[in-house]
Amino acid sequence: MIEAETHKPGKLQGKVTWRSPSNIAIVKYWGKKGHQLPLNPSLSMTLSRSFTQTTVSYSPSSSKGDISFGFSFEGNSQGEFSEKIGRFLNVLNEHFPFLKEFHLDIESSNSFPHSAGIASSASAMSALALCILSISETINNKKLTEEEFFRNASFYARLGSGSACRSVYPKWALWGDTHHIKEASDKYAIDFHDKVHPAFHNLQDTILIVHSGPKPVSSSTGHELMNKHPFLEQRIEQANQNIQGLTKALKVGNMKTFMEITENEAYSLHALMKSSEPGFILTRPNTLEIIRKLQLFREKTDTNICFTLDAGPNVHLIYPFEEKQKVIKWITDEILDLCENRQWIDDAIGDGPKMLTQIRYDN
Ligand code: PMV
């Protein structure tokens, strides 16, 4: 990763804005080792419409000691999330010693309703990591190549939230050592989109909001429970096999295998939760009812559509754009009543993060 450089903060100030998307894992990361390293490899699709936009303004800090920062989310200060950001900045400080010499004003907003109950840590932590890395380039006067920049961004985003390391790439990203892919790493995700057949270039992710309230068990607790899980070894083996099968299906355009592995991973993730000690359930009755109806719809209409689940009750429907009209009609006719306040999010595969502004003032 990039070396820390010495520099003079002087009166240097500026601001940078990045928009970074969420992602949906097809092969799921579940369980960690060391410092934010995954127990198993994962592969995800980057989304387009669910993103976090973060602006970090920096100016010389007068305070000595702790990192000085302010955080607001959609115009309000957010105590709990602000603490998370503070912890993340403290970790980043080991890699970016300049952080303590500046005051950071962090303003963040999401494109999706806060109440939708969809995971925002991937987009939030990747957006912040991208901002800090851009600021580091500016104040150290050192421009990275594009490849280095996103690899570094992925490395730092991982320290904020594991799944965030996959959000910095367009379309498809793979994270975690696996003997099938030599460039793969536990420390950062790699861009995988050039290894994917055009059949998967326009996938949709329609997110059905079943429940938006807080989860009874957090992802961090779920990850931790994997360390003494009775099926730990089998899960690592299964995820590696699913990565092998999925990367092959993605390469050759095999939609049937893609759908089978996608659903196997969703079922397995939630089975691991139930068989943890203690076990827990994040699905809701309507999650299962939607899956049952999806199976009937697929049998009746032969539509290329499958589902996946994150660590929560909401159902992600994954299907090629060509099926969209049929799927939206089915959702409207049969599914919306099973969603909380008839809420759903129309998302799709996306092009990765985007820098919106970068301003530097030297007074
Ligand atoms: O990045 P975290 O710690 O929020 O964990 C994410 C875990 C899953 O969303 C369930 C799976 C994944 O790979 O994104």
CSV table of C-alpha atoms and ligand atoms in Angstrom, one decimal:
chain,number,residue,atom,x,y,z
A,1,MET,CA,0.0,0.0,0.0
A,2,ILE,CA,1.1,3.6,-0.4
A,3,GLU,CA,3.9,4.9,1.8
A,4,ALA,CA,3.2,7.7,4.2
A,5,GLU,CA,5.0,10.9,3.2
A,6,THR,CA,6.2,13.9,5.1
A,7,HIS,CA,4.6,17.2,4.1
A,8,LYS,CA,3.8,20.6,5.5
A,9,PRO,CA,0.1,21.2,6.2
A,10,GLY,CA,0.7,25.0,6.2
A,11,LYS,CA,-2.6,26.5,5.2
A,12,LEU,CA,-3.5,23.8,2.7
A,13,GLN,CA,-7.2,23.1,2.6
A,14,GLY,CA,-9.6,21.7,0.2
A,15,LYS,CA,-12.5,19.3,-0.3
A,16,VAL,CA,-13.3,16.1,-2.2
A,17,THR,CA,-16.5,14.4,-3.0
A,18,TRP,CA,-17.0,10.7,-4.0
A,19,ARG,CA,-20.1,8.8,-4.9
A,20,SER,CA,-19.7,5.1,-4.1
A,21,PRO,CA,-22.3,2.3,-4.7
A,22,SER,CA,-23.5,-0.5,-2.6
A,23,ASN,CA,-22.9,-4.1,-3.9
A,24,ILE,CA,-24.7,-7.4,-3.6
A,25,ALA,CA,-22.7,-10.5,-2.9
A,26,ILE,CA,-23.5,-13.6,-5.0
A,27,VAL,CA,-21.0,-15.7,-3.1
A,28,LYS,CA,-21.2,-14.4,0.5
A,29,TYR,CA,-18.4,-13.3,2.9
A,30,TRP,CA,-19.4,-14.6,6.3
A,31,GLY,CA,-16.8,-14.8,9.0
A,32,LYS,CA,-13.5,-13.0,9.6
A,33,LYS,CA,-10.0,-13.6,10.8
A,34,GLY,CA,-7.2,-11.2,11.8
A,35,HIS,CA,-8.0,-7.6,11.1
A,36,GLN,CA,-10.9,-7.6,8.8
A,37,LEU,CA,-9.7,-10.5,6.7
A,38,PRO,CA,-12.4,-12.9,5.3
A,39,LEU,CA,-12.7,-16.5,6.2
A,40,ASN,CA,-13.7,-17.3,2.7
A,41,PRO,CA,-13.7,-15.7,-0.8
A,42,SER,CA,-16.7,-13.7,-2.0
A,43,LEU,CA,-17.9,-12.3,-5.4
A,44,SER,CA,-20.3,-9.5,-5.9
A,45,MET,CA,-22.1,-7.3,-8.3
A,46,THR,CA,-21.7,-3.6,-7.9
A,47,LEU,CA,-25.0,-1.7,-7.9
A,48,SER,CA,-25.8,1.5,-9.7
A,49,ARG,CA,-28.6,3.4,-8.0
A,50,SER,CA,-28.0,2.6,-4.3
A,51,PHE,CA,-25.0,4.8,-3.4
A,52,THR,CA,-23.5,7.0,-0.7
A,53,GLN,CA,-22.2,10.5,-1.6
A,54,THR,CA,-19.6,11.8,0.8
A,55,THR,CA,-17.8,15.1,0.9
A,56,VAL,CA,-14.7,15.5,3.1
A,57,SER,CA,-13.5,19.1,3.6
A,58,TYR,CA,-10.1,19.4,5.2
A,59,SER,CA,-8.3,22.4,6.8
A,60,PRO,CA,-5.4,22.7,9.2
A,61,SER,CA,-6.3,21.4,12.7
A,62,SER,CA,-5.4,23.3,15.8
A,63,SER,CA,-6.1,20.4,18.1
A,64,LYS,CA,-3.2,18.1,19.1
A,65,GLY,CA,-3.8,14.5,19.8
A,66,ASP,CA,-7.0,12.9,18.5
A,67,ILE,CA,-8.3,13.1,15.0
A,68,SER,CA,-10.5,16.1,14.7
A,69,PHE,CA,-13.7,15.6,12.6
A,70,GLY,CA,-17.3,16.5,12.3
A,71,PHE,CA,-19.8,14.2,10.7
A,72,SER,CA,-23.3,14.8,9.4
A,73,PHE,CA,-25.7,12.5,7.6
A,74,GLU,CA,-28.2,14.2,5.4
A,75,GLY,CA,-27.8,17.4,7.4
A,76,ASN,CA,-28.1,15.8,10.9
A,77,SER,CA,-25.4,14.7,13.2
A,78,GLN,CA,-25.7,10.9,13.7
A,79,GLY,CA,-24.2,9.7,17.1
A,80,GLU,CA,-24.0,6.0,16.4
A,81,PHE,CA,-22.7,6.3,12.9
A,82,SER,CA,-20.3,9.1,13.8
A,83,GLU,CA,-18.7,6.7,16.4
A,84,LYS,CA,-18.2,4.1,13.6
A,85,ILE,CA,-16.6,6.8,11.4
A,86,GLY,CA,-14.4,7.9,14.3
A,87,ARG,CA,-13.2,4.3,14.8
A,88,PHE,CA,-12.5,3.9,11.0
A,89,LEU,CA,-10.6,7.2,10.9
A,90,ASN,CA,-8.4,6.0,13.8
A,91,VAL,CA,-7.6,2.9,11.9
A,92,LEU,CA,-6.8,4.9,8.8
A,93,ASN,CA,-4.6,7.2,10.8
A,94,GLU,CA,-2.0,4.3,11.1
A,95,HIS,CA,-1.7,4.5,7.3
A,96,PHE,CA,-2.3,8.3,6.8
A,97,PRO,CA,-0.5,10.1,9.6
A,98,PHE,CA,-1.4,13.4,8.0
A,99,LEU,CA,-5.0,12.9,9.3
A,100,LYS,CA,-4.2,14.3,12.7
A,101,GLU,CA,-2.9,17.5,11.2
A,102,PHE,CA,-6.3,18.4,9.6
A,103,HIS,CA,-9.8,19.0,10.7
A,104,LEU,CA,-12.1,16.9,8.6
A,105,ASP,CA,-15.7,17.9,7.9
A,106,ILE,CA,-17.6,14.9,6.6
A,107,GLU,CA,-21.0,15.2,5.0
A,108,SER,CA,-22.7,12.1,3.7
A,109,SER,CA,-26.0,11.2,2.1
A,110,ASN,CA,-27.6,8.0,0.6
A,111,SER,CA,-29.5,7.7,-2.6
A,112,PHE,CA,-31.8,5.2,-0.9
A,113,PRO,CA,-34.2,6.0,1.9
A,114,HIS,CA,-32.5,5.5,5.3
A,115,SER,CA,-35.5,3.6,6.4
A,116,ALA,CA,-35.3,1.0,3.6
A,117,GLY,CA,-33.2,-1.3,5.7
A,118,ILE,CA,-30.6,-2.0,3.1
A,119,ALA,CA,-27.0,-2.3,4.1
A,120,SER,CA,-25.3,1.0,3.7
A,121,SER,CA,-21.9,0.2,5.2
A,122,ALA,CA,-20.4,-0.9,1.9
A,123,SER,CA,-21.2,2.3,0.1
A,124,ALA,CA,-20.5,4.5,3.1
A,125,MET,CA,-17.1,3.1,4.0
A,126,SER,CA,-16.0,2.9,0.4
A,127,ALA,CA,-17.0,6.5,-0.2
A,128,LEU,CA,-15.0,7.7,2.8
A,129,ALA,CA,-12.0,5.6,1.9
A,130,LEU,CA,-12.0,7.0,-1.6
A,131,CYS,CA,-12.1,10.6,-0.2
A,132,ILE,CA,-9.3,10.0,2.2
A,133,LEU,CA,-7.1,8.4,-0.5
A,134,SER,CA,-7.8,11.3,-2.9
A,135,ILE,CA,-6.9,13.8,-0.1
A,136,SER,CA,-3.7,11.9,0.5
A,137,GLU,CA,-2.7,12.1,-3.1
A,138,THR,CA,-3.3,15.9,-3.1
A,139,ILE,CA,-1.4,16.7,0.1
A,140,ASN,CA,1.5,14.3,-0.6
A,141,ASN,CA,1.6,15.4,-4.2
A,142,LYS,CA,1.8,11.8,-5.4
A,143,LYS,CA,-0.6,10.5,-8.0
A,144,LEU,CA,-1.2,6.8,-8.1
A,145,THR,CA,-2.0,4.9,-11.4
A,146,GLU,CA,-5.7,4.2,-11.7
A,147,GLU,CA,-5.1,0.5,-10.9
A,148,GLU,CA,-3.0,1.4,-7.8
A,149,PHE,CA,-5.6,3.9,-6.7
A,150,PHE,CA,-8.6,1.5,-6.7
A,151,ARG,CA,-6.5,-1.3,-5.2
A,152,ASN,CA,-5.5,1.0,-2.4
A,153,ALA,CA,-9.0,2.3,-2.0
A,154,SER,CA,-10.2,-1.3,-1.7
A,155,PHE,CA,-7.6,-2.1,0.9
A,156,TYR,CA,-8.6,0.9,3.0
A,157,ALA,CA,-12.4,0.4,2.5
A,158,ARG,CA,-12.0,-3.1,3.9
A,159,LEU,CA,-10.8,-1.7,7.1
A,160,GLY,CA,-14.1,0.1,7.5
A,161,SER,CA,-16.4,-2.8,6.4
A,162,GLY,CA,-15.4,-6.0,4.7
A,163,SER,CA,-17.9,-5.9,1.9
A,164,ALA,CA,-17.0,-2.2,1.2
A,165,CYS,CA,-13.7,-3.4,-0.5
A,166,ARG,CA,-15.8,-4.8,-3.3
A,167,SER,CA,-17.7,-1.5,-4.0
A,168,VAL,CA,-14.8,0.3,-5.6
A,169,TYR,CA,-14.9,-1.6,-8.9
A,170,PRO,CA,-17.4,-1.5,-11.8
A,171,LYS,CA,-19.8,-4.4,-12.3
A,172,TRP,CA,-18.1,-7.4,-10.7
A,173,ALA,CA,-15.5,-7.7,-7.9
A,174,LEU,CA,-13.8,-10.7,-6.2
A,175,TRP,CA,-12.4,-10.5,-2.7
A,176,GLY,CA,-10.4,-13.2,-0.8
A,177,ASP,CA,-7.7,-15.7,-1.4
A,178,THR,CA,-8.8,-18.8,-3.3
A,179,HIS,CA,-6.5,-21.2,-5.0
A,180,HIS,CA,-8.6,-21.0,-8.2
A,181,ILE,CA,-7.6,-17.4,-8.9
A,182,LYS,CA,-4.0,-16.4,-8.5
A,183,GLU,CA,-4.5,-12.6,-8.3
A,184,ALA,CA,-7.1,-12.9,-5.6
A,185,SER,CA,-6.2,-11.5,-2.2
A,186,ASP,CA,-7.6,-11.3,1.4
A,187,LYS,CA,-6.4,-7.7,1.7
A,188,TYR,CA,-8.3,-6.1,-1.2
A,189,ALA,CA,-10.8,-7.0,-3.8
A,190,ILE,CA,-9.9,-7.2,-7.5
A,191,ASP,CA,-11.8,-6.0,-10.5
A,192,PHE,CA,-13.5,-9.1,-12.1
A,193,HIS,CA,-15.7,-7.6,-14.8
A,194,ASP,CA,-13.5,-8.4,-17.8
A,195,LYS,CA,-13.8,-12.1,-16.9
A,196,VAL,CA,-17.6,-12.0,-17.2
A,197,HIS,CA,-19.7,-13.0,-20.3
A,198,PRO,CA,-22.0,-10.3,-21.9
A,199,ALA,CA,-25.0,-12.4,-20.7
A,200,PHE,CA,-24.4,-10.9,-17.3
A,201,HIS,CA,-23.6,-7.4,-18.3
A,202,ASN,CA,-27.1,-6.0,-17.7
A,203,LEU,CA,-28.3,-7.8,-14.6
A,204,GLN,CA,-31.0,-6.2,-12.5
A,205,ASP,CA,-31.3,-6.2,-8.7
A,206,THR,CA,-34.8,-5.5,-7.6
A,207,ILE,CA,-34.8,-5.2,-3.9
A,208,LEU,CA,-38.1,-6.1,-2.2
A,209,ILE,CA,-38.2,-4.4,1.2
A,210,VAL,CA,-39.8,-6.9,3.6
A,211,HIS,CA,-38.8,-5.1,6.8
A,212,SER,CA,-36.8,-2.0,7.4
A,213,GLY,CA,-36.4,-1.9,11.2
A,214,PRO,CA,-33.1,-2.7,13.0
A,215,LYS,CA,-31.8,-6.3,12.8
A,216,PRO,CA,-32.1,-8.5,16.0
A,217,VAL,CA,-28.4,-9.6,15.5
A,218,SER,CA,-25.8,-7.4,13.7
A,219,SER,CA,-23.5,-8.6,10.9
A,220,SER,CA,-20.5,-8.1,13.2
A,221,THR,CA,-22.0,-10.6,15.7
A,222,GLY,CA,-22.9,-13.0,12.9
A,223,HIS,CA,-19.3,-12.8,11.6
A,224,GLU,CA,-17.9,-13.5,15.1
A,225,LEU,CA,-20.2,-16.5,15.6
A,226,MET,CA,-18.5,-18.2,12.6
A,227,ASN,CA,-15.2,-18.6,14.5
A,228,LYS,CA,-16.7,-21.4,16.6
A,229,HIS,CA,-19.3,-22.5,14.1
A,230,PRO,CA,-19.8,-26.3,13.9
A,231,PHE,CA,-19.8,-26.1,10.1
A,232,LEU,CA,-16.8,-23.7,9.8
A,233,GLU,CA,-14.6,-26.0,7.7
A,234,GLN,CA,-17.5,-27.1,5.5
A,235,ARG,CA,-18.5,-23.5,4.8
A,236,ILE,CA,-15.0,-22.5,3.7
A,237,GLU,CA,-14.9,-25.5,1.4
A,238,GLN,CA,-18.4,-24.7,0.0
A,239,ALA,CA,-17.6,-21.1,-0.6
A,240,ASN,CA,-14.4,-22.0,-2.5
A,241,GLN,CA,-16.3,-24.5,-4.6
A,242,ASN,CA,-19.1,-22.0,-5.3
A,243,ILE,CA,-16.5,-19.4,-6.3
A,244,GLN,CA,-15.0,-21.9,-8.7
A,245,GLY,CA,-18.4,-22.9,-10.2
A,246,LEU,CA,-19.6,-19.2,-10.3
A,247,THR,CA,-16.5,-17.8,-12.0
A,248,LYS,CA,-16.8,-20.6,-14.7
A,249,ALA,CA,-20.5,-19.9,-15.2
A,250,LEU,CA,-19.8,-16.1,-15.4
A,251,LYS,CA,-17.1,-16.7,-18.0
A,252,VAL,CA,-19.1,-18.9,-20.3
A,253,GLY,CA,-22.5,-17.2,-19.8
A,254,ASN,CA,-24.2,-20.2,-18.1
A,255,MET,CA,-27.3,-18.5,-16.5
A,256,LYS,CA,-28.7,-21.8,-15.1
A,257,THR,CA,-25.6,-22.5,-13.0
A,258,PHE,CA,-25.4,-18.8,-12.0
A,259,MET,CA,-28.9,-19.0,-10.7
A,260,GLU,CA,-28.3,-22.2,-8.8
A,261,ILE,CA,-25.2,-21.0,-7.1
A,262,THR,CA,-26.8,-17.6,-6.3
A,263,GLU,CA,-29.7,-19.3,-4.4
A,264,ASN,CA,-27.4,-21.9,-2.8
A,265,GLU,CA,-25.4,-19.1,-1.3
A,266,ALA,CA,-28.5,-17.3,0.0
A,267,TYR,CA,-29.9,-20.4,1.6
A,268,SER,CA,-26.5,-21.3,3.0
A,269,LEU,CA,-25.8,-17.9,4.6
A,270,HIS,CA,-29.1,-18.1,6.4
A,271,ALA,CA,-28.6,-21.7,7.4
A,272,LEU,CA,-25.3,-20.7,8.9
A,273,MET,CA,-27.1,-18.1,11.0
A,274,LYS,CA,-29.6,-20.7,12.2
A,275,SER,CA,-26.9,-23.2,13.0
A,276,SER,CA,-24.7,-20.7,14.8
A,277,GLU,CA,-24.4,-21.1,18.6
A,278,PRO,CA,-26.6,-19.3,19.6
A,279,GLY,CA,-28.7,-19.5,16.4
A,280,PHE,CA,-30.6,-16.6,15.0
A,281,ILE,CA,-33.1,-15.8,12.3
A,282,LEU,CA,-33.0,-12.7,10.1
A,283,THR,CA,-35.7,-13.7,7.6
A,284,ARG,CA,-39.3,-12.8,8.2
A,285,PRO,CA,-42.4,-14.8,7.2
A,286,ASN,CA,-42.8,-12.6,4.0
A,287,THR,CA,-39.2,-13.3,3.0
A,288,LEU,CA,-40.1,-17.0,2.7
A,289,GLU,CA,-43.5,-16.3,1.1
A,290,ILE,CA,-41.8,-14.2,-1.6
A,291,ILE,CA,-39.3,-17.0,-2.3
A,292,ARG,CA,-42.2,-19.6,-2.5
A,293,LYS,CA,-44.0,-17.3,-5.0
A,294,LEU,CA,-40.8,-16.8,-7.0
A,295,GLN,CA,-40.4,-20.5,-7.4
A,296,LEU,CA,-44.0,-20.8,-8.8
A,297,PHE,CA,-43.5,-17.8,-11.1
A,298,ARG,CA,-40.3,-19.3,-12.5
A,299,GLU,CA,-41.8,-22.7,-13.1
A,300,LYS,CA,-44.9,-21.2,-14.8
A,301,THR,CA,-43.1,-18.7,-17.0
A,302,ASP,CA,-39.6,-20.1,-17.4
A,303,THR,CA,-38.2,-16.7,-16.6
A,304,ASN,CA,-34.5,-16.3,-15.9
A,305,ILE,CA,-34.8,-15.0,-12.4
A,306,CYS,CA,-33.3,-16.0,-9.0
A,307,PHE,CA,-33.1,-14.5,-5.5
A,308,THR,CA,-30.4,-13.7,-3.0
A,309,LEU,CA,-30.5,-12.4,0.6
A,310,ASP,CA,-28.0,-10.2,2.5
A,311,ALA,CA,-27.8,-10.4,6.3
A,312,GLY,CA,-31.4,-9.3,6.5
A,313,PRO,CA,-35.0,-10.1,5.5
A,314,ASN,CA,-35.2,-8.2,2.2
A,315,VAL,CA,-35.2,-10.2,-1.0
A,316,HIS,CA,-32.9,-9.3,-3.9
A,317,LEU,CA,-34.3,-10.5,-7.3
A,318,ILE,CA,-31.5,-10.9,-9.8
A,319,TYR,CA,-32.4,-11.3,-13.5
A,320,PRO,CA,-31.3,-10.0,-17.0
A,321,PHE,CA,-32.8,-6.8,-18.3
A,322,GLU,CA,-34.6,-8.7,-21.0
A,323,GLU,CA,-36.9,-10.2,-18.3
A,324,LYS,CA,-37.7,-6.9,-16.7
A,325,GLN,CA,-41.1,-6.1,-18.1
A,326,LYS,CA,-42.4,-9.6,-17.1
A,327,VAL,CA,-40.8,-9.4,-13.6
A,328,ILE,CA,-42.2,-5.9,-12.8
A,329,LYS,CA,-45.7,-7.0,-13.8
A,330,TRP,CA,-45.4,-10.0,-11.5
A,331,ILE,CA,-44.1,-7.9,-8.7
A,332,THR,CA,-46.9,-5.4,-9.1
A,333,ASP,CA,-49.6,-8.0,-9.4
A,334,GLU,CA,-48.5,-10.5,-6.7
A,335,ILE,CA,-45.6,-9.3,-4.6
A,336,LEU,CA,-46.1,-5.7,-3.5
A,337,ASP,CA,-48.6,-6.6,-0.8
A,338,LEU,CA,-45.8,-8.7,0.9
A,339,CYS,CA,-43.5,-5.7,1.1
A,340,GLU,CA,-43.4,-3.2,3.9
A,341,ASN,CA,-45.4,-0.1,2.7
A,342,ARG,CA,-45.2,-1.7,-0.8
A,343,GLN,CA,-41.6,-0.5,-0.9
A,344,TRP,CA,-39.0,-1.8,-3.4
A,345,ILE,CA,-35.9,-0.5,-5.0
A,346,ASP,CA,-35.2,-0.8,-8.7
A,347,ASP,CA,-31.4,-1.3,-9.0
A,348,ALA,CA,-29.1,-2.8,-11.5
A,349,ILE,CA,-25.4,-3.6,-12.2
A,350,GLY,CA,-23.4,-0.4,-12.1
A,351,ASP,CA,-20.2,1.3,-13.2
A,352,GLY,CA,-18.5,1.8,-9.8
A,353,PRO,CA,-17.6,4.9,-7.9
A,354,LYS,CA,-17.2,8.4,-9.3
A,355,MET,CA,-15.3,11.4,-8.1
A,356,LEU,CA,-17.6,14.5,-8.3
A,357,THR,CA,-15.4,17.3,-7.0
A,358,GLN,CA,-11.8,17.8,-5.9
A,359,ILE,CA,-10.8,21.3,-4.9
A,360,ARG,CA,-7.6,22.4,-3.2
A,361,TYR,CA,-6.9,25.9,-1.9
A,362,ASP,CA,-3.3,27.0,-1.0
A,363,ASN,CA,-3.6,30.2,0.9
B,1,PMV,O1,-19.2,-6.0,5.3
B,1,PMV,P1,-20.1,-6.5,6.4
B,1,PMV,O2,-19.3,-6.7,7.7
B,1,PMV,O3,-21.3,-5.7,6.6
B,1,PMV,O4,-20.6,-8.0,6.1
B,1,PMV,C1,-21.4,-8.3,4.9
B,1,PMV,C2,-21.9,-9.6,5.0
B,1,PMV,C3,-22.9,-10.0,3.9
B,1,PMV,O5,-23.6,-8.9,3.4
B,1,PMV,C4,-23.9,-10.9,4.5
B,1,PMV,C5,-22.3,-10.8,2.7
B,1,PMV,C6,-21.4,-10.0,1.8
B,1,PMV,O6,-20.4,-10.6,1.3
B,1,PMV,O7,-21.7,-8.8,1.5
